[in-house]
Amino acid sequence: GQNIDQPTEMTATEGAIVQINCTYQTSGFNGLFWYQQHAGEAPTFLSYNVLDGLEEKGRFSSFLSRSKGYSYLLLKELQMKDSASYLCAPVNSNYQLIWGAGTKLIIKP
Amino acid sequence: IAGITQAPTSQILAAGRRMTLRCTQDMRHNAMYWYRQDLGLGLRLIHYSNTAGTTGKGEVPDGYSVSRANTDDFPLTLASAVPSQTSVYFCASSDSTGAGELFFGEGSRLTVL
């Protein structure tokens, strides 16, 4: 079957670094997306990885290991506005995104 | 810049009633999708359309129907609403039927009593 596993909730301090992990099992693989979703709002695109390694985009970086079925999202210099849910979504062989339940990130001053 | 517009943003509906959630995009994207989002669960695909005139079933299609008469519009219809269809519904579009970035509407919160 297809399965996505990411922590339900994490807490971090403003200015710090946090890593949100995601492990996945899908039927086929065509890359992995990370989306951010603030409470009551729509998801917005953060990153897409299709090859192994680290992709850096400003304060956010995303890592992929296809052989391990593993990805993480790294957020640096945390700001209060980073409080949101972060959704991991690998793409299966039918090019459908399989969504995790999301990790709710709480930033404390 | 509109992007994707959904209507209504919120609706309370009696069980057994028919309801259509509207979705319009102005980005000329070929692919469009309807998802539902429930607490503690990931987004689940209801129906999708890779291009105007074609539709397909997603993970949870039962009780829902869609049409794609043109590129811009992709309405979702609940023929006879049931309480288990209480959810937040998101419409999304992509310029790729492969692994392309999804652009989401603001969501429609539906409560079926």
Short mmCIF file of C-alpha atoms in Angstrom, two decimals:
data_model
loop_
_atom_site.label_atom_id
_atom_site.label_comp_id
_atom_site.label_asym_id
_atom_site.label_seq_id
_atom_site.Cartn_x
_atom_site.Cartn_y
_atom_site.Cartn_z
CA GLY A 1 0.00 0.00 0.00
CA GLN A 2 0.88 3.66 0.01
CA ASN A 3 1.84 5.27 3.27
CA ILE A 4 3.24 8.61 4.42
CA ASP A 5 4.61 9.09 7.91
CA GLN A 6 5.45 12.48 9.40
CA PRO A 7 5.26 13.76 12.99
CA THR A 8 1.90 15.16 14.02
CA GLU A 9 3.27 18.20 15.82
CA MET A 10 6.58 19.89 16.57
CA THR A 11 7.55 22.89 18.65
CA ALA A 12 10.54 25.15 18.06
CA THR A 13 11.86 28.51 19.19
CA GLU A 14 11.98 31.68 17.12
CA GLY A 15 15.40 32.05 15.47
CA ALA A 16 16.22 28.35 15.77
CA ILE A 17 16.42 25.54 13.19
CA VAL A 18 13.90 22.72 12.83
CA GLN A 19 13.88 19.57 10.69
CA ILE A 20 10.59 17.93 9.71
CA ASN A 21 10.99 14.33 8.60
CA CYS A 22 8.85 12.36 6.20
CA THR A 23 9.08 8.69 5.31
CA TYR A 24 7.02 7.28 2.50
CA GLN A 25 6.03 4.16 0.63
CA THR A 26 4.38 4.62 -2.75
CA SER A 27 3.67 2.56 -5.83
CA GLY A 28 6.32 4.07 -8.04
CA PHE A 29 7.93 7.42 -7.44
CA ASN A 30 8.06 10.62 -9.44
CA GLY A 31 9.38 13.12 -6.96
CA LEU A 32 8.22 14.59 -3.67
CA PHE A 33 6.58 17.91 -2.82
CA TRP A 34 6.50 19.93 0.38
CA TYR A 35 3.66 22.38 0.93
CA GLN A 36 2.99 24.88 3.70
CA GLN A 37 -0.53 25.40 5.02
CA HIS A 38 -1.45 28.11 7.49
CA ALA A 39 -4.53 27.44 9.60
CA GLY A 40 -7.70 28.09 7.65
CA GLU A 41 -5.85 28.68 4.40
CA ALA A 42 -4.94 26.78 1.26
CA PRO A 43 -1.66 24.84 0.90
CA THR A 44 1.13 26.70 -0.90
CA PHE A 45 4.12 25.20 -2.70
CA LEU A 46 7.49 25.10 -0.94
CA SER A 47 9.68 22.62 -2.80
CA TYR A 48 9.91 19.70 -5.18
CA ASN A 49 12.69 17.08 -5.14
CA VAL A 50 13.07 14.39 -7.76
CA LEU A 51 16.77 13.56 -7.37
CA ASP A 52 18.65 12.62 -4.22
CA GLY A 53 20.25 15.41 -2.29
CA LEU A 54 19.59 18.77 -0.76
CA GLU A 55 17.76 21.63 -2.48
CA GLU A 56 18.16 25.01 -0.81
CA LYS A 57 15.78 27.91 -1.24
CA GLY A 58 16.40 30.78 1.13
CA ARG A 59 15.61 29.80 4.71
CA PHE A 60 14.02 26.54 3.58
CA SER A 61 15.83 23.42 2.33
CA SER A 62 14.48 20.03 1.34
CA PHE A 63 16.34 16.74 1.22
CA LEU A 64 15.49 13.49 -0.54
CA SER A 65 16.83 9.94 -0.33
CA ARG A 66 14.94 7.74 -2.78
CA SER A 67 16.61 4.52 -1.65
CA LYS A 68 15.50 5.13 1.95
CA GLY A 69 12.05 6.50 1.12
CA TYR A 70 12.92 9.55 3.19
CA SER A 71 12.74 13.29 2.93
CA TYR A 72 13.08 16.20 5.30
CA LEU A 73 12.28 19.88 5.28
CA LEU A 74 14.77 22.10 7.09
CA LEU A 75 13.68 25.54 8.24
CA LYS A 76 16.35 27.98 9.45
CA GLU A 77 16.10 31.26 11.32
CA LEU A 78 12.56 30.47 12.35
CA GLN A 79 10.06 33.29 12.37
CA MET A 80 6.65 33.43 14.03
CA LYS A 81 5.03 33.41 10.59
CA ASP A 82 6.49 29.92 10.01
CA SER A 83 3.88 28.55 12.41
CA ALA A 84 1.86 26.36 10.05
CA SER A 85 1.34 22.79 8.95
CA TYR A 86 3.88 21.27 6.58
CA LEU A 87 2.60 18.65 4.16
CA CYS A 88 4.78 15.96 2.60
CA ALA A 89 3.47 14.60 -0.71
CA PRO A 90 5.35 12.04 -2.81
CA VAL A 91 4.15 11.48 -6.38
CA ASN A 92 3.33 7.91 -7.38
CA SER A 93 3.65 6.14 -10.71
CA ASN A 94 0.27 7.54 -11.86
CA TYR A 95 1.54 11.08 -11.16
CA GLN A 96 -0.86 11.41 -8.26
CA LEU A 97 0.27 13.19 -5.12
CA ILE A 98 -0.12 11.07 -1.99
CA TRP A 99 -0.52 13.45 0.93
CA GLY A 100 0.66 12.99 4.48
CA ALA A 101 -1.54 14.29 7.31
CA GLY A 102 0.93 17.10 7.87
CA THR A 103 3.17 18.29 10.69
CA LYS A 104 1.86 21.19 12.73
CA LEU A 105 4.81 23.42 13.61
CA ILE A 106 4.42 25.71 16.61
CA ILE A 107 6.95 28.53 16.97
CA LYS A 108 7.46 29.99 20.42
CA PRO A 109 9.10 33.37 21.14
CA ILE B 1 -4.63 38.24 -10.07
CA ALA B 2 -7.35 35.72 -9.25
CA GLY B 3 -5.74 32.30 -9.76
CA ILE B 4 -8.37 29.84 -8.56
CA THR B 5 -11.71 30.96 -7.21
CA GLN B 6 -13.99 28.68 -5.22
CA ALA B 7 -17.58 29.30 -4.18
CA PRO B 8 -19.16 29.20 -1.73
CA THR B 9 -16.48 29.68 0.94
CA SER B 10 -18.76 28.14 3.54
CA GLN B 11 -22.09 26.35 3.47
CA ILE B 12 -24.35 24.49 5.87
CA LEU B 13 -26.49 21.92 4.13
CA ALA B 14 -29.26 19.55 5.17
CA ALA B 15 -28.65 15.86 4.51
CA GLY B 16 -30.20 14.70 1.27
CA ARG B 17 -29.85 18.05 -0.48
CA ARG B 18 -27.96 18.52 -3.71
CA MET B 19 -24.97 20.87 -3.66
CA THR B 20 -22.52 22.12 -6.28
CA LEU B 21 -19.17 23.60 -5.32
CA ARG B 22 -17.85 25.89 -8.01
CA CYS B 23 -14.23 26.23 -9.10
CA THR B 24 -12.86 28.59 -11.74
CA GLN B 25 -9.26 29.21 -12.74
CA ASP B 26 -7.81 31.89 -14.98
CA MET B 27 -4.34 30.41 -15.47
CA ARG B 28 -5.31 28.26 -18.48
CA HIS B 29 -4.07 25.17 -16.67
CA ASN B 30 -4.98 21.85 -18.25
CA ALA B 31 -5.19 19.78 -15.09
CA MET B 32 -7.68 20.39 -12.28
CA TYR B 33 -8.39 18.52 -9.08
CA TRP B 34 -10.83 18.30 -6.21
CA TYR B 35 -9.56 17.30 -2.76
CA ARG B 36 -11.19 16.98 0.61
CA GLN B 37 -9.28 17.68 3.81
CA ASP B 38 -10.36 16.21 7.15
CA LEU B 39 -8.74 16.64 10.54
CA GLY B 40 -5.90 14.18 11.06
CA LEU B 41 -5.94 12.98 7.47
CA GLY B 42 -4.00 14.04 4.43
CA LEU B 43 -5.65 15.64 1.45
CA ARG B 44 -7.64 13.01 -0.42
CA LEU B 45 -8.29 13.21 -4.13
CA ILE B 46 -11.96 13.02 -5.11
CA HIS B 47 -11.89 13.57 -8.87
CA TYR B 48 -9.52 15.04 -11.38
CA SER B 49 -9.44 16.24 -14.97
CA ASN B 50 -6.32 16.23 -17.13
CA THR B 51 -7.90 18.35 -19.85
CA ALA B 52 -11.24 19.83 -20.84
CA GLY B 53 -13.73 17.11 -21.73
CA THR B 54 -12.10 14.37 -19.61
CA THR B 55 -12.46 13.43 -15.95
CA GLY B 56 -11.18 10.66 -13.71
CA LYS B 57 -11.87 9.17 -10.30
CA GLY B 58 -9.53 9.73 -7.41
CA GLU B 59 -9.21 7.97 -4.09
CA VAL B 60 -12.65 8.86 -2.65
CA PRO B 61 -15.08 9.49 -5.57
CA ASP B 62 -18.26 7.92 -4.19
CA GLY B 63 -21.10 10.40 -3.71
CA TYR B 64 -19.43 13.04 -5.89
CA SER B 65 -19.50 13.91 -9.57
CA VAL B 66 -17.62 16.43 -11.70
CA SER B 67 -17.72 17.88 -15.17
CA ARG B 68 -15.16 19.73 -17.29
CA ALA B 69 -16.98 21.47 -20.10
CA ASN B 70 -14.18 23.99 -20.63
CA THR B 71 -10.65 24.72 -19.43
CA ASP B 72 -11.58 27.20 -16.73
CA ASP B 73 -14.42 25.55 -14.79
CA PHE B 74 -14.49 22.36 -12.75
CA PRO B 75 -17.61 22.08 -10.55
CA LEU B 76 -18.04 19.37 -7.93
CA THR B 77 -21.55 18.09 -7.25
CA LEU B 78 -22.88 16.20 -4.25
CA ALA B 79 -26.07 14.62 -5.53
CA SER B 80 -27.49 13.79 -2.10
CA ALA B 81 -25.32 15.08 0.73
CA VAL B 82 -24.58 12.93 3.79
CA PRO B 83 -22.99 13.98 7.12
CA SER B 84 -19.74 12.12 6.27
CA GLN B 85 -19.24 14.62 3.47
CA THR B 86 -18.72 17.37 6.04
CA SER B 87 -15.24 18.57 5.18
CA VAL B 88 -13.12 21.32 3.69
CA TYR B 89 -12.96 21.02 -0.08
CA PHE B 90 -10.05 22.35 -2.09
CA CYS B 91 -9.92 22.81 -5.81
CA ALA B 92 -6.47 22.86 -7.40
CA SER B 93 -4.93 23.23 -10.83
CA SER B 94 -1.63 22.49 -12.52
CA ASP B 95 -0.11 23.30 -15.88
CA SER B 96 1.24 19.74 -15.98
CA THR B 97 -0.47 16.36 -15.84
CA GLY B 98 2.84 15.00 -14.59
CA ALA B 99 4.48 16.03 -11.34
CA GLY B 100 3.64 19.71 -11.56
CA GLU B 101 3.12 22.29 -8.84
CA LEU B 102 -0.47 22.52 -7.65
CA PHE B 103 -2.17 25.87 -7.17
CA PHE B 104 -5.02 25.74 -4.68
CA GLY B 105 -8.21 27.70 -4.22
CA GLU B 106 -9.04 29.06 -0.79
CA GLY B 107 -11.31 26.15 0.05
CA SER B 108 -15.01 25.57 0.66
CA ARG B 109 -16.06 24.55 4.15
CA LEU B 110 -19.13 22.32 3.92
CA THR B 111 -21.19 21.14 6.88
CA VAL B 112 -23.89 18.51 6.28
CA LEU B 113 -26.41 18.16 9.08
#
